Structures are given as structure tokens and as C-alpha cells.
Amino acid sequence: MQKILIVKTGGTFPDYAVERGDFVDWTAQGLRLAADRWESVDVQAGEPLPAPAKFAGSVITGSHDMVTDGFPWIEDAKAWIRQAVHARLPLLGICFGHQLMADALGGRAGYHPDGLEIGTADITLTGAAGDDPLFRGLPECFPGHVTHSQTALELPPGATLLATGLHDPHQSFRVGESAWGVQFHPEFDAPAILDYITRREPELRKNSLDSARIRAMVRDTPESASLLERFSAYCMSR
């Protein structure tokens, strides 16, 4: 049986990774797969991406880099995404991965005109989510952890908008049958997003954002977290 590939495009803060693991670890835990059912490649570090046909699906992680940075590895990852979609490999892009997919497939990523979004946001499903393999059966509105300055400013041609929010109109989309992007972080738990809020407080003050109010809104996000397990089940059932 094929594995799921986790494409590492970045990691959390090094000291926090020592304490709690990195994005790859959080993603693997959320997928709820045995250790021999997934593998990862660190594309940010220049590791080559394997042929999509080798895998049952792939998750593209978040990153502290920006899609518009234009690093060679970012362009290589975008080319691989196009190849994977052509091969009909199920994809799930998270935050940076979501923006990267949008940019790779004909949309456009860039800085959000209203600036930083961080904390726990309300994710509101569109009508199209009712028939979607990942989102069907979820509440119309559920909480999701967010921390991002860039966004998918424009979705790819023909993309299906699955979820929106007050700050970000493109919280999730799907291209074709099985390529999903989510702006929010299903792999984050409440302690992780609280740590990010603390670390970004100087930026919050600079943007006149109330960190105490943002902290008070943080809560658990079980529906968001379920998307990783839903994705792995979808991949393994094909």
C-alpha cells in the first residue's frame, strides 16, 4: 500500500520544535497513520521531490517563508504541484502550502491587504462544501487556528471555494476532484497558536492589534483538526 508524502516547506521556531516537534510531526500525528505509512521530504532544504505516482497523497506544510520570496525551491515546488495535479494525486496544502498551490495553479498569492491574521478564526463553509469529500458533515461554521501575512489573493481558474472567513475570503478551495488548500492550520493545537501570538506580539502592537483579545478568543479546534484524518482516509480509500 502506498504512503502519504509530507512536503516540508518550513518549520516552527527551532526552540519550540525541540520542545514539541515540528510541522512535519504535527501533521503526521493529525493524519493518524502508522510510522511506516508516511514519509517526508524537506523541499526547503533542497531535497528533491519524488514522482507523484509513488504516493497515495501528499500534504504540503506551512512555512515562515513567503510564496513571493521567489527562492528556487519554491519554483521547484510549484512545478511539482502542477505535475501532481496532472497525475491526480490528492493534495492538501496548509497555509503557505495553500497559497503555493493557488499560485502554482494559475491564481495569485501575496500579502493580505488588511495585514496579519492570527489566533482562532471562524471558518464558514460555502454551499459547495456540502458535497466535498473532506468537508461534508462538518458544521457550517467551526473554529480554526490561523497565523499568516500572505494569502491566496486570487484562486486558480475553475477552483471551487469551500470556506471563507471575516478576514480572509479564501479559507479553503479545491481544484479538480482532489487538490485542496486550507489557509487555516489543522495541525496546530491551542498551545501552539498561543505561542505564536506571544512571539508575534511586537508585530501585533505595530498593527494596532489587541493581543489580549486575540488570546481570549483561542479555543480548541476539533473540526479543523479532523481534516487531516479525513484526508488520509480519503487517500487510502482510493
PDB file of C-alpha atoms in Angstrom:
ATOM      1  CA  MET A   1       0.000   0.000   0.000  1.00  0.00           C
ATOM      2  CA  GLN A   2       1.312   3.471  -0.905  1.00  0.00           C
ATOM      3  CA  LYS A   3       2.335   6.084   1.643  1.00  0.00           C
ATOM      4  CA  ILE A   4       1.381   9.718   2.148  1.00  0.00           C
ATOM      5  CA  LEU A   5       4.147  12.221   1.415  1.00  0.00           C
ATOM      6  CA  ILE A   6       4.567  15.238   3.700  1.00  0.00           C
ATOM      7  CA  VAL A   7       6.279  18.035   1.773  1.00  0.00           C
ATOM      8  CA  LYS A   8       8.141  20.147   4.327  1.00  0.00           C
ATOM      9  CA  THR A   9       8.277  23.747   3.139  1.00  0.00           C
ATOM     10  CA  GLY A  10       9.317  25.098   6.531  1.00  0.00           C
ATOM     11  CA  GLY A  11       9.178  24.541  10.249  1.00  0.00           C
ATOM     12  CA  THR A  12       8.184  26.144  13.507  1.00  0.00           C
ATOM     13  CA  PHE A  13      10.618  28.100  15.698  1.00  0.00           C
ATOM     14  CA  PRO A  14      13.686  25.924  16.431  1.00  0.00           C
ATOM     15  CA  ASP A  15      13.403  26.122  20.232  1.00  0.00           C
ATOM     16  CA  TYR A  16       9.700  25.239  20.066  1.00  0.00           C
ATOM     17  CA  ALA A  17      10.458  22.322  17.742  1.00  0.00           C
ATOM     18  CA  VAL A  18      12.847  20.900  20.350  1.00  0.00           C
ATOM     19  CA  GLU A  19      10.058  21.073  22.911  1.00  0.00           C
ATOM     20  CA  ARG A  20       7.070  19.917  20.867  1.00  0.00           C
ATOM     21  CA  GLY A  21       8.216  18.672  17.463  1.00  0.00           C
ATOM     22  CA  ASP A  22       7.995  20.366  14.084  1.00  0.00           C
ATOM     23  CA  PHE A  23       5.304  20.931  11.440  1.00  0.00           C
ATOM     24  CA  VAL A  24       6.009  17.510   9.927  1.00  0.00           C
ATOM     25  CA  ASP A  25       5.485  15.828  13.306  1.00  0.00           C
ATOM     26  CA  TRP A  26       2.236  17.680  13.987  1.00  0.00           C
ATOM     27  CA  THR A  27       0.970  16.838  10.504  1.00  0.00           C
ATOM     28  CA  ALA A  28       1.857  13.160  10.837  1.00  0.00           C
ATOM     29  CA  GLN A  29       0.091  12.992  14.197  1.00  0.00           C
ATOM     30  CA  GLY A  30      -3.013  14.548  12.665  1.00  0.00           C
ATOM     31  CA  LEU A  31      -3.028  12.069   9.783  1.00  0.00           C
ATOM     32  CA  ARG A  32      -3.153   9.270  12.376  1.00  0.00           C
ATOM     33  CA  LEU A  33      -1.060   6.929  10.281  1.00  0.00           C
ATOM     34  CA  ALA A  34       1.472   4.381  11.477  1.00  0.00           C
ATOM     35  CA  ALA A  35       5.077   5.498  11.102  1.00  0.00           C
ATOM     36  CA  ASP A  36       5.582   3.235   8.077  1.00  0.00           C
ATOM     37  CA  ARG A  37       2.609   4.778   6.243  1.00  0.00           C
ATOM     38  CA  TRP A  38       4.094   8.215   5.601  1.00  0.00           C
ATOM     39  CA  GLU A  39       7.398   9.859   4.739  1.00  0.00           C
ATOM     40  CA  SER A  40       8.629  13.415   4.342  1.00  0.00           C
ATOM     41  CA  VAL A  41      10.880  15.407   2.046  1.00  0.00           C
ATOM     42  CA  ASP A  42      12.420  18.740   3.075  1.00  0.00           C
ATOM     43  CA  VAL A  43      11.986  20.755  -0.102  1.00  0.00           C
ATOM     44  CA  GLN A  44      13.014  23.959   1.683  1.00  0.00           C
ATOM     45  CA  ALA A  45      16.408  22.360   2.317  1.00  0.00           C
ATOM     46  CA  GLY A  46      16.741  21.372  -1.328  1.00  0.00           C
ATOM     47  CA  GLU A  47      15.747  17.723  -1.107  1.00  0.00           C
ATOM     48  CA  PRO A  48      14.333  16.531  -4.445  1.00  0.00           C
ATOM     49  CA  LEU A  49      10.635  15.838  -4.745  1.00  0.00           C
ATOM     50  CA  PRO A  50       9.788  12.268  -5.784  1.00  0.00           C
ATOM     51  CA  ALA A  51       7.445  11.239  -8.562  1.00  0.00           C
ATOM     52  CA  PRO A  52       3.798  11.764  -7.510  1.00  0.00           C
ATOM     53  CA  ALA A  53       2.841   8.273  -8.698  1.00  0.00           C
ATOM     54  CA  LYS A  54       4.785   6.747  -5.799  1.00  0.00           C
ATOM     55  CA  PHE A  55       2.300   8.034  -3.220  1.00  0.00           C
ATOM     56  CA  ALA A  56      -1.346   7.818  -2.208  1.00  0.00           C
ATOM     57  CA  GLY A  57      -1.476  11.539  -1.414  1.00  0.00           C
ATOM     58  CA  SER A  58       0.566  14.481  -0.173  1.00  0.00           C
ATOM     59  CA  VAL A  59       0.311  17.218   2.453  1.00  0.00           C
ATOM     60  CA  ILE A  60       2.225  20.465   1.858  1.00  0.00           C
ATOM     61  CA  THR A  61       3.116  22.145   5.141  1.00  0.00           C
ATOM     62  CA  GLY A  62       3.161  25.728   6.270  1.00  0.00           C
ATOM     63  CA  SER A  63       6.326  27.830   6.300  1.00  0.00           C
ATOM     64  CA  HIS A  64       7.744  31.033   7.746  1.00  0.00           C
ATOM     65  CA  ASP A  65       8.893  31.888   4.212  1.00  0.00           C
ATOM     66  CA  MET A  66       6.625  33.719   1.773  1.00  0.00           C
ATOM     67  CA  VAL A  67       5.421  32.406  -1.578  1.00  0.00           C
ATOM     68  CA  THR A  68       6.560  35.657  -3.184  1.00  0.00           C
ATOM     69  CA  ASP A  69      10.150  35.207  -1.923  1.00  0.00           C
ATOM     70  CA  GLY A  70      10.929  33.536  -5.240  1.00  0.00           C
ATOM     71  CA  PHE A  71      13.502  31.067  -3.906  1.00  0.00           C
ATOM     72  CA  PRO A  72      14.432  28.323  -6.395  1.00  0.00           C
ATOM     73  CA  TRP A  73      12.943  25.647  -4.142  1.00  0.00           C
ATOM     74  CA  ILE A  74       9.598  27.487  -4.206  1.00  0.00           C
ATOM     75  CA  GLU A  75       9.553  27.446  -8.005  1.00  0.00           C
ATOM     76  CA  ASP A  76      10.521  23.749  -7.984  1.00  0.00           C
ATOM     77  CA  ALA A  77       7.677  23.007  -5.561  1.00  0.00           C
ATOM     78  CA  LYS A  78       5.174  24.858  -7.754  1.00  0.00           C
ATOM     79  CA  ALA A  79       6.261  22.828 -10.781  1.00  0.00           C
ATOM     80  CA  TRP A  80       5.843  19.623  -8.759  1.00  0.00           C
ATOM     81  CA  ILE A  81       2.342  20.699  -7.663  1.00  0.00           C
ATOM     82  CA  ARG A  82       1.318  21.122 -11.289  1.00  0.00           C
ATOM     83  CA  GLN A  83       2.740  17.695 -12.056  1.00  0.00           C
ATOM     84  CA  ALA A  84       0.927  16.162  -9.074  1.00  0.00           C
ATOM     85  CA  VAL A  85      -2.427  17.685 -10.014  1.00  0.00           C
ATOM     86  CA  HIS A  86      -1.997  16.459 -13.586  1.00  0.00           C
ATOM     87  CA  ALA A  87      -1.321  12.984 -12.154  1.00  0.00           C
ATOM     88  CA  ARG A  88      -4.478  13.325  -9.969  1.00  0.00           C
ATOM     89  CA  LEU A  89      -2.510  12.872  -6.757  1.00  0.00           C
ATOM     90  CA  PRO A  90      -4.627  14.013  -3.781  1.00  0.00           C
ATOM     91  CA  LEU A  91      -3.059  17.135  -2.267  1.00  0.00           C
ATOM     92  CA  LEU A  92      -3.693  19.119   0.900  1.00  0.00           C
ATOM     93  CA  GLY A  93      -1.858  22.445   1.162  1.00  0.00           C
ATOM     94  CA  ILE A  94      -1.769  24.133   4.574  1.00  0.00           C
ATOM     95  CA  CYS A  95      -1.323  27.941   4.916  1.00  0.00           C
ATOM     96  CA  PHE A  96       1.881  28.509   2.889  1.00  0.00           C
ATOM     97  CA  GLY A  97       1.025  25.253   1.078  1.00  0.00           C
ATOM     98  CA  HIS A  98      -2.456  26.598   0.312  1.00  0.00           C
ATOM     99  CA  GLN A  99      -1.012  29.833  -1.076  1.00  0.00           C
ATOM    100  CA  LEU A 100       1.667  27.924  -3.002  1.00  0.00           C
ATOM    101  CA  MET A 101      -0.962  25.727  -4.634  1.00  0.00           C
ATOM    102  CA  ALA A 102      -3.066  28.739  -5.597  1.00  0.00           C
ATOM    103  CA  ASP A 103      -0.045  30.450  -7.142  1.00  0.00           C
ATOM    104  CA  ALA A 104       1.157  27.297  -8.920  1.00  0.00           C
ATOM    105  CA  LEU A 105      -2.224  26.549 -10.482  1.00  0.00           C
ATOM    106  CA  GLY A 106      -2.966  29.943 -12.003  1.00  0.00           C
ATOM    107  CA  GLY A 107      -4.128  32.009  -9.036  1.00  0.00           C
ATOM    108  CA  ARG A 108      -2.072  34.564  -7.148  1.00  0.00           C
ATOM    109  CA  ALA A 109      -0.528  34.675  -3.679  1.00  0.00           C
ATOM    110  CA  GLY A 110       0.618  37.843  -1.938  1.00  0.00           C
ATOM    111  CA  TYR A 111       0.350  39.971   1.174  1.00  0.00           C
ATOM    112  CA  HIS A 112      -3.146  40.355   2.562  1.00  0.00           C
ATOM    113  CA  PRO A 113      -4.294  43.977   2.086  1.00  0.00           C
ATOM    114  CA  ASP A 114      -5.585  44.055   5.677  1.00  0.00           C
ATOM    115  CA  GLY A 115      -2.401  42.630   7.164  1.00  0.00           C
ATOM    116  CA  LEU A 116      -1.752  39.867   9.655  1.00  0.00           C
ATOM    117  CA  GLU A 117      -4.377  37.349  10.773  1.00  0.00           C
ATOM    118  CA  ILE A 118      -3.560  35.356  13.904  1.00  0.00           C
ATOM    119  CA  GLY A 119      -5.434  33.449  16.594  1.00  0.00           C
ATOM    120  CA  THR A 120      -8.552  31.322  16.285  1.00  0.00           C
ATOM    121  CA  ALA A 121     -10.870  32.350  13.454  1.00  0.00           C
ATOM    122  CA  ASP A 122     -14.357  31.265  12.459  1.00  0.00           C
ATOM    123  CA  ILE A 123     -14.234  29.176   9.285  1.00  0.00           C
ATOM    124  CA  THR A 124     -17.525  29.389   7.358  1.00  0.00           C
ATOM    125  CA  LEU A 125     -18.293  26.733   4.775  1.00  0.00           C
ATOM    126  CA  THR A 126     -19.833  27.548   1.413  1.00  0.00           C
ATOM    127  CA  GLY A 127     -22.669  25.547  -0.110  1.00  0.00           C
ATOM    128  CA  ALA A 128     -20.157  23.641  -2.230  1.00  0.00           C
ATOM    129  CA  ALA A 129     -18.603  22.103   0.898  1.00  0.00           C
ATOM    130  CA  GLY A 130     -21.719  20.006   1.485  1.00  0.00           C
ATOM    131  CA  ASP A 131     -20.702  17.629  -1.310  1.00  0.00           C
ATOM    132  CA  ASP A 132     -16.959  17.803  -0.722  1.00  0.00           C
ATOM    133  CA  PRO A 133     -15.169  14.594   0.358  1.00  0.00           C
ATOM    134  CA  LEU A 134     -13.223  16.368   3.118  1.00  0.00           C
ATOM    135  CA  PHE A 135     -15.740  18.893   4.409  1.00  0.00           C
ATOM    136  CA  ARG A 136     -19.083  17.135   4.130  1.00  0.00           C
ATOM    137  CA  GLY A 137     -20.727  16.613   7.506  1.00  0.00           C
ATOM    138  CA  LEU A 138     -18.804  19.384   9.266  1.00  0.00           C
ATOM    139  CA  PRO A 139     -20.694  22.273  10.908  1.00  0.00           C
ATOM    140  CA  GLU A 140     -21.400  25.270   8.700  1.00  0.00           C
ATOM    141  CA  CYS A 141     -19.080  27.304  10.935  1.00  0.00           C
ATOM    142  CA  PHE A 142     -16.211  25.971  13.049  1.00  0.00           C
ATOM    143  CA  PRO A 143     -13.004  27.378  14.608  1.00  0.00           C
ATOM    144  CA  GLY A 144      -9.569  27.100  13.004  1.00  0.00           C
ATOM    145  CA  HIS A 145      -6.160  28.388  14.058  1.00  0.00           C
ATOM    146  CA  VAL A 146      -4.589  30.990  11.764  1.00  0.00           C
ATOM    147  CA  THR A 147      -1.256  32.800  11.540  1.00  0.00           C
ATOM    148  CA  HIS A 148      -0.421  34.380   8.197  1.00  0.00           C
ATOM    149  CA  SER A 149       0.508  37.635   6.487  1.00  0.00           C
ATOM    150  CA  GLN A 150       0.153  36.381   2.918  1.00  0.00           C
ATOM    151  CA  THR A 151      -2.926  34.815   1.388  1.00  0.00           C
ATOM    152  CA  ALA A 152      -4.370  33.408  -1.809  1.00  0.00           C
ATOM    153  CA  LEU A 153      -5.387  36.750  -3.297  1.00  0.00           C
ATOM    154  CA  GLU A 154      -6.856  35.041  -6.371  1.00  0.00           C
ATOM    155  CA  LEU A 155      -7.952  31.422  -6.670  1.00  0.00           C
ATOM    156  CA  PRO A 156      -6.939  29.324  -9.674  1.00  0.00           C
ATOM    157  CA  PRO A 157      -9.310  29.326 -12.652  1.00  0.00           C
ATOM    158  CA  GLY A 158     -12.123  26.851 -12.093  1.00  0.00           C
ATOM    159  CA  ALA A 159     -11.353  26.404  -8.383  1.00  0.00           C
ATOM    160  CA  THR A 160     -14.228  25.655  -6.017  1.00  0.00           C
ATOM    161  CA  LEU A 161     -14.399  27.915  -2.963  1.00  0.00           C
ATOM    162  CA  LEU A 162     -15.152  25.722   0.059  1.00  0.00           C
ATOM    163  CA  ALA A 163     -14.703  28.035   3.050  1.00  0.00           C
ATOM    164  CA  THR A 164     -14.379  31.706   3.834  1.00  0.00           C
ATOM    165  CA  GLY A 165     -13.904  33.986   6.851  1.00  0.00           C
ATOM    166  CA  LEU A 166     -14.276  37.567   8.057  1.00  0.00           C
ATOM    167  CA  HIS A 167     -10.620  38.449   7.446  1.00  0.00           C
ATOM    168  CA  ASP A 168      -9.764  36.067   4.629  1.00  0.00           C
ATOM    169  CA  PRO A 169     -12.330  35.323   1.918  1.00  0.00           C
ATOM    170  CA  HIS A 170     -10.359  32.273   0.728  1.00  0.00           C
ATOM    171  CA  GLN A 171     -10.053  29.965   3.726  1.00  0.00           C
ATOM    172  CA  SER A 172     -10.274  26.836   1.573  1.00  0.00           C
ATOM    173  CA  PHE A 173     -10.573  25.829  -2.061  1.00  0.00           C
ATOM    174  CA  ARG A 174     -10.420  22.725  -4.196  1.00  0.00           C
ATOM    175  CA  VAL A 175      -9.048  22.299  -7.691  1.00  0.00           C
ATOM    176  CA  GLY A 176     -10.432  19.349  -9.623  1.00  0.00           C
ATOM    177  CA  GLU A 177     -11.507  16.337  -7.608  1.00  0.00           C
ATOM    178  CA  SER A 178      -8.781  16.084  -5.003  1.00  0.00           C
ATOM    179  CA  ALA A 179      -6.428  19.066  -4.620  1.00  0.00           C
ATOM    180  CA  TRP A 180      -7.333  21.095  -1.533  1.00  0.00           C
ATOM    181  CA  GLY A 181      -5.881  24.209   0.056  1.00  0.00           C
ATOM    182  CA  VAL A 182      -6.687  25.413   3.583  1.00  0.00           C
ATOM    183  CA  GLN A 183      -5.474  28.786   4.843  1.00  0.00           C
ATOM    184  CA  PHE A 184      -6.021  27.736   8.456  1.00  0.00           C
ATOM    185  CA  HIS A 185      -3.856  25.235  10.355  1.00  0.00           C
ATOM    186  CA  PRO A 186      -5.497  21.862  11.128  1.00  0.00           C
ATOM    187  CA  GLU A 187      -2.161  20.658  12.577  1.00  0.00           C
ATOM    188  CA  PHE A 188      -1.957  23.421  15.237  1.00  0.00           C
ATOM    189  CA  ASP A 189      -3.394  22.995  18.720  1.00  0.00           C
ATOM    190  CA  ALA A 190      -4.297  25.783  21.150  1.00  0.00           C
ATOM    191  CA  PRO A 191      -0.879  25.861  22.918  1.00  0.00           C
ATOM    192  CA  ALA A 192       0.859  26.217  19.539  1.00  0.00           C
ATOM    193  CA  ILE A 193      -1.199  29.193  18.400  1.00  0.00           C
ATOM    194  CA  LEU A 194      -0.823  30.831  21.831  1.00  0.00           C
ATOM    195  CA  ASP A 195       2.949  30.517  21.467  1.00  0.00           C
ATOM    196  CA  TYR A 196       2.779  32.164  18.035  1.00  0.00           C
ATOM    197  CA  ILE A 197       0.705  35.031  19.434  1.00  0.00           C
ATOM    198  CA  THR A 198       3.326  35.627  22.141  1.00  0.00           C
ATOM    199  CA  ARG A 199       6.188  35.601  19.643  1.00  0.00           C
ATOM    200  CA  ARG A 200       4.414  37.983  17.275  1.00  0.00           C
ATOM    201  CA  GLU A 201       3.276  40.500  19.889  1.00  0.00           C
ATOM    202  CA  PRO A 202       5.649  43.231  18.614  1.00  0.00           C
ATOM    203  CA  GLU A 203       4.081  42.849  15.179  1.00  0.00           C
ATOM    204  CA  LEU A 204       0.602  42.878  16.710  1.00  0.00           C
ATOM    205  CA  ARG A 205       1.336  46.142  18.523  1.00  0.00           C
ATOM    206  CA  LYS A 206       2.761  47.631  15.330  1.00  0.00           C
ATOM    207  CA  ASN A 207      -0.509  46.766  13.588  1.00  0.00           C
ATOM    208  CA  SER A 208      -2.659  48.076  16.479  1.00  0.00           C
ATOM    209  CA  LEU A 209      -3.989  44.587  17.244  1.00  0.00           C
ATOM    210  CA  ASP A 210      -5.102  43.681  20.771  1.00  0.00           C
ATOM    211  CA  SER A 211      -3.110  40.587  21.774  1.00  0.00           C
ATOM    212  CA  ALA A 212      -5.156  40.106  24.965  1.00  0.00           C
ATOM    213  CA  ARG A 213      -8.404  39.967  22.977  1.00  0.00           C
ATOM    214  CA  ILE A 214      -6.832  37.615  20.414  1.00  0.00           C
ATOM    215  CA  ARG A 215      -5.617  35.333  23.212  1.00  0.00           C
ATOM    216  CA  ALA A 216      -9.056  35.301  24.820  1.00  0.00           C
ATOM    217  CA  MET A 217     -10.577  34.012  21.569  1.00  0.00           C
ATOM    218  CA  VAL A 218      -8.260  30.976  21.335  1.00  0.00           C
ATOM    219  CA  ARG A 219     -10.085  27.680  21.736  1.00  0.00           C
ATOM    220  CA  ASP A 220      -9.810  24.059  20.684  1.00  0.00           C
ATOM    221  CA  THR A 221     -10.433  23.273  17.013  1.00  0.00           C
ATOM    222  CA  PRO A 222     -11.532  19.632  16.708  1.00  0.00           C
ATOM    223  CA  GLU A 223     -13.396  20.072  13.418  1.00  0.00           C
ATOM    224  CA  SER A 224     -10.395  21.730  11.787  1.00  0.00           C
ATOM    225  CA  ALA A 225      -8.062  19.056  13.169  1.00  0.00           C
ATOM    226  CA  SER A 226     -10.299  16.306  11.766  1.00  0.00           C
ATOM    227  CA  LEU A 227      -9.449  17.357   8.217  1.00  0.00           C
ATOM    228  CA  LEU A 228      -6.028  15.692   8.376  1.00  0.00           C
ATOM    229  CA  GLU A 229      -7.502  12.332   9.339  1.00  0.00           C
ATOM    230  CA  ARG A 230     -10.262  12.804   6.767  1.00  0.00           C
ATOM    231  CA  PHE A 231      -7.609  13.474   4.129  1.00  0.00           C
ATOM    232  CA  SER A 232      -5.574  10.378   4.997  1.00  0.00           C
ATOM    233  CA  ALA A 233      -8.732   8.234   4.956  1.00  0.00           C
ATOM    234  CA  TYR A 234      -9.649   9.652   1.556  1.00  0.00           C
ATOM    235  CA  CYS A 235      -6.183   8.892   0.170  1.00  0.00           C
ATOM    236  CA  MET A 236      -6.136   5.351   1.493  1.00  0.00           C
ATOM    237  CA  SER A 237      -9.634   4.556   0.202  1.00  0.00           C
ATOM    238  CA  ARG A 238      -8.834   5.305  -3.439  1.00  0.00           C
TER     239      ARG A 238
END
